[in-house]
C-alpha angles and dihedrals in degrees: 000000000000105000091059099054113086120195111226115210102279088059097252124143121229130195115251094146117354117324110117118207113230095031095110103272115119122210115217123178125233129187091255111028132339114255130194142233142183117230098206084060110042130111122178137197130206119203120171120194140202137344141025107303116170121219098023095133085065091059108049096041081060097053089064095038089055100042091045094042113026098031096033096223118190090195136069138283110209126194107225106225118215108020117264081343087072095067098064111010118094088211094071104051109189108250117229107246113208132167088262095055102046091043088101103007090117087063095063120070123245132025 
């Protein structure tokens, strides 16, 4: 039970109510409330906007460092091409971003 699990401030659950820690449920904190996911089922999207932004490669290359290897996600991180576009228009398919592919990925121009 979610609502009875509170997240000290080192981020880890405890149980008031149900919520084991260990069993695979991260706590993140939030400014408002914590709120919970499960790494074997997250998939995550990246989508940049707008403007000349240096170093947004980097950025994006450590967003799925940190969701594959902090986080331990099984599922998959995907770049959003095209900005908003990306999200409806057949013309922009997301492109699967993998260690592999954001290795380098600082070195090239453009998101």
């Amino acid at each position: 039970n979610r609502r009875n699990t509170r997240v000290h401030s080192q981020g880890r659950a405890t149980e008031t109510g149900g919520l084991v820690e260990g069993n695979g449920v991260r706590p993140r904190r939030s400014s408002s409330r914590p709120f919970f996911f499960n790494p074997d089922k997250v998939n995550a999207a990246i989508v940049t906007c707008g403007g000349l932004c240096p170093g947004l490669n980097n950025v994006v290359r450590e967003i799925t460092n940190s969701l594959y290897n902090l986080y331990g996600i099984k599922g998959q991180v995907y770049g959003i091409r095209g900005g908003y576009k990306g999200f409806y228009d057949p013309d922009y398919p997301p492109v699967e971003l993998t260690l592999e592919n954001v290795t380098t990925i600082h070195h090239t121009g453009g998101t």
